[in-house]
XYZ file of C-alpha atoms in Angstrom:
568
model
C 28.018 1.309 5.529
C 28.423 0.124 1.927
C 30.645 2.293 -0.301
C 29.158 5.571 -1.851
C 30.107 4.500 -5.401
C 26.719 4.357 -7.205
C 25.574 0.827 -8.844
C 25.091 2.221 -11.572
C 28.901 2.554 -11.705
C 29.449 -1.133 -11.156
C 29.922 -3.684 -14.483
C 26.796 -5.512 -14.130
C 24.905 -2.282 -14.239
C 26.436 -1.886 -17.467
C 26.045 -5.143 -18.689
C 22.274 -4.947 -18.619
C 23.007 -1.260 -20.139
C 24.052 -2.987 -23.183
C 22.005 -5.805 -22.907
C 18.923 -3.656 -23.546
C 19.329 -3.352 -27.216
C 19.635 -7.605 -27.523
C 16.283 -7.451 -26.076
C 14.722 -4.659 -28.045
C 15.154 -6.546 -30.789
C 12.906 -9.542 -29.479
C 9.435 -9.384 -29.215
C 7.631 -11.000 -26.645
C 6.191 -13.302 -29.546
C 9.278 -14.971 -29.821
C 10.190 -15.741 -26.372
C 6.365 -17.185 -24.873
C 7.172 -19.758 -28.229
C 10.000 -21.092 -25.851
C 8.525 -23.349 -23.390
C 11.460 -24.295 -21.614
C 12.195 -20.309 -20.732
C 8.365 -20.039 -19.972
C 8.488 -22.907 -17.378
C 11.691 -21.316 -15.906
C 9.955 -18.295 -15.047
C 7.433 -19.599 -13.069
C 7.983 -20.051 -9.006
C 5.745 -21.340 -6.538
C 5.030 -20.851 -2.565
C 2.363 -22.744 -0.530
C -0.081 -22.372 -3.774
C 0.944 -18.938 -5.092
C 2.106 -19.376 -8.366
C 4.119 -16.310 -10.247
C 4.302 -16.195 -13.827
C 6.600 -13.799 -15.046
C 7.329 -15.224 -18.405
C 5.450 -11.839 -19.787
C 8.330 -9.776 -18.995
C 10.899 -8.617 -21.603
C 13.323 -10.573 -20.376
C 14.967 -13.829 -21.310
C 16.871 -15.903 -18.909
C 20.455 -14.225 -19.469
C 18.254 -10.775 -19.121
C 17.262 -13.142 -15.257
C 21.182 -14.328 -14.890
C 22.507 -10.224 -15.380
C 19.681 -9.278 -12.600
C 21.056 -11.589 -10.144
C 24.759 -10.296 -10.766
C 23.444 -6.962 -10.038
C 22.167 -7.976 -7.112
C 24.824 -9.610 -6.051
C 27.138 -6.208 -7.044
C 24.283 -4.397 -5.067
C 25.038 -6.448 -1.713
C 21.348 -6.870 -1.731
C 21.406 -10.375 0.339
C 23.767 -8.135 3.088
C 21.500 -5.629 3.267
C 18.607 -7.955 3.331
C 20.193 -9.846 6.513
C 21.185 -6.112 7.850
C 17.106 -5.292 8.242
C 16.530 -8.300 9.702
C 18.918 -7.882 12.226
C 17.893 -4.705 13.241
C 20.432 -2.477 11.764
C 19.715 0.920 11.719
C 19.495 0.960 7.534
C 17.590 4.259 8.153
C 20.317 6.112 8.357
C 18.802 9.449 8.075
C 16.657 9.428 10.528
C 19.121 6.904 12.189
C 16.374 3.879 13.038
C 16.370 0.467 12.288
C 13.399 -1.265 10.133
C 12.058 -4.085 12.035
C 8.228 -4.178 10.725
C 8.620 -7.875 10.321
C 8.833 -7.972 13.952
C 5.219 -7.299 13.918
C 4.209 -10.471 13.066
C 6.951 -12.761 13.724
C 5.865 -15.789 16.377
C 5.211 -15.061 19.929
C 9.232 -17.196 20.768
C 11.126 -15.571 17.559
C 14.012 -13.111 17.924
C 14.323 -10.258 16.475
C 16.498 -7.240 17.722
C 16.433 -3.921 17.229
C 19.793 -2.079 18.249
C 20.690 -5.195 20.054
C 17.261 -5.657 22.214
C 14.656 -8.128 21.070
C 11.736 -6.570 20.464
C 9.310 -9.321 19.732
C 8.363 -10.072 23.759
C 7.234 -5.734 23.201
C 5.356 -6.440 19.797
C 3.333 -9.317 21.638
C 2.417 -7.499 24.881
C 0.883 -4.920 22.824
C -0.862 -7.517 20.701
C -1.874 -9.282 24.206
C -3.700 -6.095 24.928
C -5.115 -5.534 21.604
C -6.641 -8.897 22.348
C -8.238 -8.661 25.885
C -9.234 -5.103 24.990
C -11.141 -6.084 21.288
C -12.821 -8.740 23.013
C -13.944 -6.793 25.622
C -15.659 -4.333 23.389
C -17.152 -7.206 21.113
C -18.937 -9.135 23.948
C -20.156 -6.156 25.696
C -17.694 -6.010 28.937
C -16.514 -2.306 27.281
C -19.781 -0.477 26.921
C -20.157 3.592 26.311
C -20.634 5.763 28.923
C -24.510 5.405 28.414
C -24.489 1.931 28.854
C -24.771 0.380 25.270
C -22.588 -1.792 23.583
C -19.958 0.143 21.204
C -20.751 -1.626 17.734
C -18.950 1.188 15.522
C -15.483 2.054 15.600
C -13.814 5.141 13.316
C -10.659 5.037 13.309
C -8.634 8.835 13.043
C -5.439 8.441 10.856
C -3.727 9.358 7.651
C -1.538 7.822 4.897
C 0.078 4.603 6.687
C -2.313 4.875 9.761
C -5.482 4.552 7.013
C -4.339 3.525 3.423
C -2.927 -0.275 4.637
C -5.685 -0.710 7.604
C -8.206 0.336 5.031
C -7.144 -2.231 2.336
C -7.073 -4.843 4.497
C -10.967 -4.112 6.176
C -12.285 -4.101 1.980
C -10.636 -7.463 1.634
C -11.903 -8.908 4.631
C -15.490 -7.186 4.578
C -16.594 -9.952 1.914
C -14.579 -13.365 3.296
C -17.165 -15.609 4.600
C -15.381 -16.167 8.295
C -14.323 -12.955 8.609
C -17.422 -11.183 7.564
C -19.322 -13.869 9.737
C -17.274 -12.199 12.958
C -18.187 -8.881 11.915
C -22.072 -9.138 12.000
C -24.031 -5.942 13.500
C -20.565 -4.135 13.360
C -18.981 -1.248 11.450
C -15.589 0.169 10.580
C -15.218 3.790 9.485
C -11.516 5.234 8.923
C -11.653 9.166 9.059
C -8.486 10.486 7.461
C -8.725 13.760 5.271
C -8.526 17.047 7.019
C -11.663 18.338 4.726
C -14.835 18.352 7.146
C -16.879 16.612 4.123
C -14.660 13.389 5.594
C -16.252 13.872 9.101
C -19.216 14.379 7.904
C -19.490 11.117 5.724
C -17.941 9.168 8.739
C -20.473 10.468 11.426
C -23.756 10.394 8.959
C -26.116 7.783 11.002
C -23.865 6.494 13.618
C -24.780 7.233 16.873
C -22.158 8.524 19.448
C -23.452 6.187 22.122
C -22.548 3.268 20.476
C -19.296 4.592 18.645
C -15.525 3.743 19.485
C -12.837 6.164 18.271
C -9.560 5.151 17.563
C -6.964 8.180 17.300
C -3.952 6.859 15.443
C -0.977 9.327 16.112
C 2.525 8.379 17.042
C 3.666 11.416 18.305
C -0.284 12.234 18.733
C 0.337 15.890 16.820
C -0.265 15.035 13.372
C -2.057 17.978 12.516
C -4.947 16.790 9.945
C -5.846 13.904 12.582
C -5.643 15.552 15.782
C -8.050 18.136 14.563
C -10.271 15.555 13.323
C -9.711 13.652 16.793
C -10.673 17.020 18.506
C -13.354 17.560 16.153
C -15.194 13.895 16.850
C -14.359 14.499 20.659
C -16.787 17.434 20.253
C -18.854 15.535 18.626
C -19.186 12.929 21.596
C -18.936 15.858 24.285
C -22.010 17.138 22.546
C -24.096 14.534 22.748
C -22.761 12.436 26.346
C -20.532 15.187 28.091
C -16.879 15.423 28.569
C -16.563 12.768 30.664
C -17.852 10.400 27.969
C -14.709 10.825 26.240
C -12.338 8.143 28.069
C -15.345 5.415 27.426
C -15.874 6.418 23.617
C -12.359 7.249 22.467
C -8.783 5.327 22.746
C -5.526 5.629 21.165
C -2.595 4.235 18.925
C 0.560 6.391 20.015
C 3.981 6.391 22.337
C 3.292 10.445 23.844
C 0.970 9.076 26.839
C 1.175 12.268 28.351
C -0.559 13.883 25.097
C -3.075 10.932 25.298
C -3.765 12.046 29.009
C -4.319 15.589 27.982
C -6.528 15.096 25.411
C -8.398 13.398 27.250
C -7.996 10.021 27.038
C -6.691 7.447 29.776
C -3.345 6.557 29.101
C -4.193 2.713 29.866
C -6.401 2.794 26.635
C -2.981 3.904 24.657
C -1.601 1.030 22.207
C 2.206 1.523 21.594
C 3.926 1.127 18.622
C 7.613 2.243 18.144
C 10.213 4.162 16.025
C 11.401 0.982 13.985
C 8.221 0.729 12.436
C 7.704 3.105 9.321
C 3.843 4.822 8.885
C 3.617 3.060 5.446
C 4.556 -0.293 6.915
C 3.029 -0.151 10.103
C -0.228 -1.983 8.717
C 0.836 -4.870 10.941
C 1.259 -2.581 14.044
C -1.189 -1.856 16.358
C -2.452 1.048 13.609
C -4.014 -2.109 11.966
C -4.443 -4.479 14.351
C -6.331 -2.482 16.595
C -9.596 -1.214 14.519
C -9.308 -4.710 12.278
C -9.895 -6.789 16.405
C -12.430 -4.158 17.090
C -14.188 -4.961 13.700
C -13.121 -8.835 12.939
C -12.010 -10.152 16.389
C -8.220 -10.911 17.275
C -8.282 -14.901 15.539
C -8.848 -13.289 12.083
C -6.476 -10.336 12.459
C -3.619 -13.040 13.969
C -3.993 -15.391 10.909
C -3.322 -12.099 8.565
C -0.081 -11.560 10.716
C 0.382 -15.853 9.902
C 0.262 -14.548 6.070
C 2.513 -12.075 6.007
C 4.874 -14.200 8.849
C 4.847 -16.786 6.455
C 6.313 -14.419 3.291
C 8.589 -12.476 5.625
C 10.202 -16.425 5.845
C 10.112 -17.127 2.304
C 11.812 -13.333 1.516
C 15.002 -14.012 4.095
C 15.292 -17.637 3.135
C 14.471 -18.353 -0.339
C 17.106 -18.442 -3.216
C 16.621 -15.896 -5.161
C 15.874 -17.455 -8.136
C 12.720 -19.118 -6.442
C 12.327 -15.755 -3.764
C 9.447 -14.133 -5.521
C 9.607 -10.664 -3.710
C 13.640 -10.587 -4.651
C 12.344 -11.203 -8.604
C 9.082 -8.695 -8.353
C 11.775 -6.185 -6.988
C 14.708 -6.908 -9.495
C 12.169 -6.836 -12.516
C 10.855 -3.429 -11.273
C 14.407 -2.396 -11.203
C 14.873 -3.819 -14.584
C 11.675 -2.039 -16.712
C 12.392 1.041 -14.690
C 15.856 1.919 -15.236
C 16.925 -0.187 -18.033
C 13.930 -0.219 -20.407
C 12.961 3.086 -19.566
C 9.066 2.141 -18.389
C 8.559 4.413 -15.477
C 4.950 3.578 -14.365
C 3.418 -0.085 -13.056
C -0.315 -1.065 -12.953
C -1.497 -3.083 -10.332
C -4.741 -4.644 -11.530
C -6.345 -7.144 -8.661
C -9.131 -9.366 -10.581
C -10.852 -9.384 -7.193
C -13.227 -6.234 -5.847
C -12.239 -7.174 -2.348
C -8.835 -5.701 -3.302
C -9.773 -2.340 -4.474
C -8.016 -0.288 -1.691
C -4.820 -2.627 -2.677
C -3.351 -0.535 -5.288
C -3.536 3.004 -3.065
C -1.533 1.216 -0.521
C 0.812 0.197 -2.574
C 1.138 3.361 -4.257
C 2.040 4.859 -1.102
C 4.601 2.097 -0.005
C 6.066 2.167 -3.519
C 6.226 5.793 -4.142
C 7.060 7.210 -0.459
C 9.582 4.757 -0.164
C 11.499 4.787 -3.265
C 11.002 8.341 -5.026
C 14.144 9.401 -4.353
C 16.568 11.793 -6.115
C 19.357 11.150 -4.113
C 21.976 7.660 -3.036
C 21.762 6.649 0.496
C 24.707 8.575 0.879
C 23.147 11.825 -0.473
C 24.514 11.352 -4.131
C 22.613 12.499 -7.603
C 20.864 9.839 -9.052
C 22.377 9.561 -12.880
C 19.544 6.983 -13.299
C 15.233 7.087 -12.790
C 14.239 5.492 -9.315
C 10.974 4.471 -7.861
C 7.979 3.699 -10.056
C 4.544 5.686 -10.968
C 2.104 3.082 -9.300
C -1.592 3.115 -9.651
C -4.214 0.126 -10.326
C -8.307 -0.621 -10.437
C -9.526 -3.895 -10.057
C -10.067 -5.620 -13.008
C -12.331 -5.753 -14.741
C -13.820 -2.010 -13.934
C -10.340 -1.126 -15.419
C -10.686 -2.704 -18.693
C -13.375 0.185 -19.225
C -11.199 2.973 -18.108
C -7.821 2.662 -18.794
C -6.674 0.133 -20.375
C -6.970 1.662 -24.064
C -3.507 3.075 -23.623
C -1.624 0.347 -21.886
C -2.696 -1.759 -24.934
C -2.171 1.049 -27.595
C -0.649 3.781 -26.144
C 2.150 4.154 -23.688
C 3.920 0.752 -22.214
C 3.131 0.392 -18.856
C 4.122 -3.010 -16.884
C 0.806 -4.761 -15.530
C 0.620 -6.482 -12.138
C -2.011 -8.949 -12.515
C -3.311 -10.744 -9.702
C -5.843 -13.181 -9.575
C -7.681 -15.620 -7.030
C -8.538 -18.770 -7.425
C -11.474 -19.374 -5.573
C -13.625 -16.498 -5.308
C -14.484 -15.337 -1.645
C -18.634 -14.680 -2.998
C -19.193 -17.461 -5.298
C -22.590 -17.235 -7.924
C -23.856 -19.525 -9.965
C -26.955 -19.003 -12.424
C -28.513 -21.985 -14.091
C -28.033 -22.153 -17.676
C -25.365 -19.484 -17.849
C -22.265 -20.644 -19.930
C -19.369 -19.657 -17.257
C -20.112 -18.707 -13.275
C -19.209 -14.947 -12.251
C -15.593 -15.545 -11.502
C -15.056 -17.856 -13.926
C -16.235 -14.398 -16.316
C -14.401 -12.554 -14.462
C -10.978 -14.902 -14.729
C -11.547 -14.952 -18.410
C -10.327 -11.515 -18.410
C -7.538 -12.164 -16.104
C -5.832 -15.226 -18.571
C -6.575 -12.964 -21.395
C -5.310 -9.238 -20.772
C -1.759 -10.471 -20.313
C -1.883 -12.551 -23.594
C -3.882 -9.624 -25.155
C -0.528 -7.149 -24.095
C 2.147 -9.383 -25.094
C 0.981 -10.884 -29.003
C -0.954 -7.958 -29.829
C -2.356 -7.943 -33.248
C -0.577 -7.446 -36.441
C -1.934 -5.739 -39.648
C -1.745 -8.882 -41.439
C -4.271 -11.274 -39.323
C -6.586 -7.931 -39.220
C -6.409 -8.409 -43.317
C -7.402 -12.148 -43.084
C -9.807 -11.364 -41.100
C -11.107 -8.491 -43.654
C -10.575 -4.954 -41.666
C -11.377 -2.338 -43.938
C -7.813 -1.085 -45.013
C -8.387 2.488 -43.210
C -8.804 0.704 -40.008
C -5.757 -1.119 -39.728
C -3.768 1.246 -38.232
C -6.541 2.185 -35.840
C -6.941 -1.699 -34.587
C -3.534 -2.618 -34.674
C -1.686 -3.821 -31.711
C 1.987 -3.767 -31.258
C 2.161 -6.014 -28.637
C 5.370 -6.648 -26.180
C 3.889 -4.611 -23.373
C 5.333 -6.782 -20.271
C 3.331 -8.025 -17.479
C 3.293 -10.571 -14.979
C 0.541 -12.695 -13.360
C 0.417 -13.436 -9.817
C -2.075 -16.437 -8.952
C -3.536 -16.938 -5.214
C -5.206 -19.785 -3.967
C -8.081 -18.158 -1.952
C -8.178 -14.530 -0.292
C -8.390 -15.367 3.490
C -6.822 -13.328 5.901
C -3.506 -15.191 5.479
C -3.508 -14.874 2.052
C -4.346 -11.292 2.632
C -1.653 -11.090 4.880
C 1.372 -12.786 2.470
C -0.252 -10.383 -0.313
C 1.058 -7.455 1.576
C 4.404 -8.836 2.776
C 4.648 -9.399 -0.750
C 4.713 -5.881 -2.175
C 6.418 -4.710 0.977
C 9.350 -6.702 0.340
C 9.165 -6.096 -3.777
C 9.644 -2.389 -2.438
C 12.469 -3.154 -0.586
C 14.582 -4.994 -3.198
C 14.383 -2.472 -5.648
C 15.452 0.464 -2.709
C 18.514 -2.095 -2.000
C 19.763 -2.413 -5.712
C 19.196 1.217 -6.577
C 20.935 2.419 -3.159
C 18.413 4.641 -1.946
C 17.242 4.715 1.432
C 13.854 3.254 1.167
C 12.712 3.885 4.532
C 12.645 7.935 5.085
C 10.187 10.556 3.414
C 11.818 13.809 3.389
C 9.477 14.962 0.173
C 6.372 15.002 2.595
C 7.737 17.859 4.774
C 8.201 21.129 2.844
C 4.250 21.301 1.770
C 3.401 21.080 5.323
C 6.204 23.475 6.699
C 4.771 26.294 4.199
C 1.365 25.004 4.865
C 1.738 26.487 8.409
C 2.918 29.840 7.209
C -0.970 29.920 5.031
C -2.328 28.911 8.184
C -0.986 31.766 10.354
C -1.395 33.820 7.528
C -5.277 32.691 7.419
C -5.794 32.874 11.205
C -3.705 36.894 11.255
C -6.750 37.656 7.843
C -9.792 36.598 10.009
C -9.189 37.560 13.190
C -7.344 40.828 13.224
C -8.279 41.519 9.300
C -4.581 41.628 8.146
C -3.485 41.853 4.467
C -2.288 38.616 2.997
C 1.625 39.548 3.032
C 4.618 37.503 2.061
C 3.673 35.834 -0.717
C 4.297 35.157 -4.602
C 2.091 37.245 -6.603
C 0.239 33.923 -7.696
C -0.739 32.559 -3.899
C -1.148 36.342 -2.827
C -3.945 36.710 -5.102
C -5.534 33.319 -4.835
C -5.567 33.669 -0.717
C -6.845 37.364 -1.382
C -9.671 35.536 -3.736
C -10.373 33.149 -0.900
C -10.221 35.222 1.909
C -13.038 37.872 0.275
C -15.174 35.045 -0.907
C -15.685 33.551 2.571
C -16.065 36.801 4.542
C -18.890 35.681 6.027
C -17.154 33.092 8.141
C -16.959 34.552 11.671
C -13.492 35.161 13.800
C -14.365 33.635 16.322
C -17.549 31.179 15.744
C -18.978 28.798 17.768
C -18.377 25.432 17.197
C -20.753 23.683 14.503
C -20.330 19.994 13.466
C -22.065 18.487 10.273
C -25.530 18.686 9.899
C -25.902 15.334 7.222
């Protein structure tokens, strides 16, 4: 293990300490006049182009970020997850998720094994089993072919499968594969959820897919049970092992809920929830809805990133600089939040992934080695595609607080329009707005060209803009499935770097446990109320009088009712 001393107690942390004032007194004005600094601060890989030229940064502020990564260990570290070290040390796993898509003769090891030959005989299966269902050799237990599939999962079994089906749902070839099907993804606890997925689907012709490692996740094995019900209702209890399968390692929980162990996809330990996208969490539902070929060029995409992040020079890596300049406008400028704003519809589940990989991975208090943090880590994400954000909240990045902007655009739109004797196409309208924004954020407008241009003196201050609000523009070629696919590696990796330079561990989530663990105590609490009328004891005076509040408004809700599913 690297030494406990914090990096923030190292001399290139302290370096861009003082550095901060240098650039404080620069305004972004000044440094896009500097061609030679804005051509330095673009890198390109197989057609994406970053621009990050829009940061408040020159290329000494660039020079100080690679000495702290260098004091940081970060291309050690880097080499220590791929070679499956167990860098999880608190949970004491290694993190191997680019194993998931590496090629079928790669090696990769975790604790000494290579686990690729595993990761392939699951995707084998994923295969032969998706196609099976897709040409009609799987039917349902009444005979008909199984043309909807809801997958059962929560937070890294939904958010990253989910933002992957809304980008592929409008690509020509992968839309094309996905005629006369649907995908539903059933993930929050409240029965409104079920309700919505189940509303016109037909449990003859529906596929479940329960997504559970250890296949007790509470909020989706009580959905699983309560869309097994539904199915037992309509097609008996033996319909259940045609109509439902699952994504988990406890086969003998699979088997007692009712579903035949064959029909279980593994997935293991290395692979973290939030980055298990590429797992058989994703690639399962994403066959059943797209066919294997599309799903295996998204694992190309992110195979071919995973490449560029463990080979590149940092100075032309772009996750390594994403990551370092996150570090960099968190902790040294003091900019705690990042929009991610995706000039593309297709990628409006992107920035709820994210904000999960981001902020479960890196809001930490706490070192590695279980130290204070003297310094903010881990970033305040959240995003809209462009340009339905423009209308919502982009008054205060311009004017109010500075918040870095992601912007990411696509070059060749996946739904082309054209209408004769418009001036500009739809994208080109909508890529007007991605150029702009980030010029928009870094010039502003100054009180003096608002006099030249006449403003009424009492609404200068009102239309000024300071300006020097950073951003950076990411440029794809085309959103395929690879592209899709590299996308995601991208931000995964980001994530990464800026876990490795602040010395967190980036790959546990301790903060998600203590809401459920006193979540159980209200559930005990609300079973002891209902069925044996017990007094809500052993609570603050607060939640004592809002379960009381609760408990007499729904009186009417019988102790022991008969089971009722949604009536939409």
């Amino acid at each position: 293990m690297a030494s406990s001393a914090l990096i923030s107690e190292t001399q290139p942390w302290k370096d861009l300490k003082g550095h901060v004032e240098d650039i404080k007194r620069t305004h972004l004005r000044e440094l896009m006049s500097d061609a030679e600094r804005c051509r330095s601060m673009m890198v390109e890989f197989e057609d994406i182009l970053l621009d990050y030229s829009r940061q408040c940064a020159t290329l000494d502020t660039i020079d100080k970020l690679f000495t702290l990564a260098e004091a940081a260990s970060l291309k050690q570290k880097i080499e220590r997850m791929y070679n499956g070290e167990r860098i999880n040390s608190t949970e004491n796993r290694s993190v191997s998720h680019v194993a998931l898509r590496a090629p079928r003769d790669a090696v990769i090891c975790s604790d000494g094994k290579n686990v690729v030959p595993d990761v392939w005989k699951v995707l084998d299966k994923i295969k032969e089993f998706s196609e099976r269902v897709r040409n009609g050799a799987w039917v349902g237990a009444t005979g008909k072919v199984l043309k909807d599939v809801i997958a059962v999962g929560i937070g890294g079994s939904f958010l990253g499968p989910l933002f992957v089906h809304k980008s592929l749902q409008t690509d020509p070839e992968a839309s094309e594969h996905a005629s006369g099907r649907q995908l539903h993804f059933l993930a929050n606890v409240d029965p409104i959820d079920v309700a919505r997925n189940i509303s016109g689907l037909n449990p003859e012709t529906t596929l479940v897919v329960v997504v559970s490692k250890t296949f007790t996740t509470a909020e989706t094995m009580l959905n699983a049970r309560t869309l097994r019900e539904w199915i037992s209702a309509a097609l008996g209890p033996s319909a259940v092992a045609k109509h439902m399968v699952a994504v988990s390692t406890n086969l003998p929980l699979v088997e007692k809920f009712g579903i035949d162990p064959n029909n279980a996809f593994a997935f293991w330990d290395w692979v973290g929830g939030r980055f298990s996208v590429c797992s058989a969490v994703g690639v399962l539902p994403l066959s059943l809805q797209y066919g294997f070929p599309i799903v295996e060029k998204f694992l190309k995409g992110a195979q071919s990133i995973d490449q560029h992040f463990h080979s590149a020079p940092f100075d032309k890596n772009i996750p390594v600089l994403l990551g370092l300049l996150s570090v960099w406008n968190v902790s040294f400028l003091g900019y705690p939040a990042r929009a991610i704003l995706p000039y593309s519809q297709a990628l409006e589940k992107f920035a709820p992934h994210i904000q999960q990989v981001s902020m479960e991975s890196n809001g930490k208090g706490v070192s590695i080695d279980g130290v204070p943090l003297p310094f903010e880590a881990g970033e305040i994400d959240f995003g809209e595609p462009g340009t339905n954000g423009q209308h919502s909240f982009y008054q205060l990045i311009h004017q109010g607080r500075v918040i870095p902007c992601d912007f990411i655009g696509i070059v060749k739109s996946q739904q082309p329009v054209y209408l004769k004797g418009e001036v500009v196409n739809n994208h080109d309208e909508l890529m007007s707005n991605f150029f702009a924004q980030p010029d928009a954020l870094a010039y502003g407008k100054t009180p003096e060209q608002l006099r030249r241009e006449n403003v009424p003196h009492h609404l200068i201050p009102h239309k000024t803009f300071t300006g020097n609000r950073p951003s950076l523009s990411l440029l794809l070629p085309s959103l395929t499935a690879y592209n899709i696919g590299q996308l995601l590696a991208i931000y995964e990796h980001r994530v990464a770097v800026q876990g490795f330079i602040w010395g967190i561990n980036s790959f546990d989530q301790w903060g998600v446990e203590l809401g459920k663990s006193l979540a159980t105590k209200v559930r005990k609490q609300l079973h002891a109320s209902r069925v044996k009328g017990e007094p809500v004891e052993g609570f603050n005076y607060s939640t004592t009088t809002m379960l009381t509040r609760y408990l007499e408004a729904t009186s009417d809700v019988p102790s022991d009712p008969p089971t009722l599913l949604p009536r939409i």
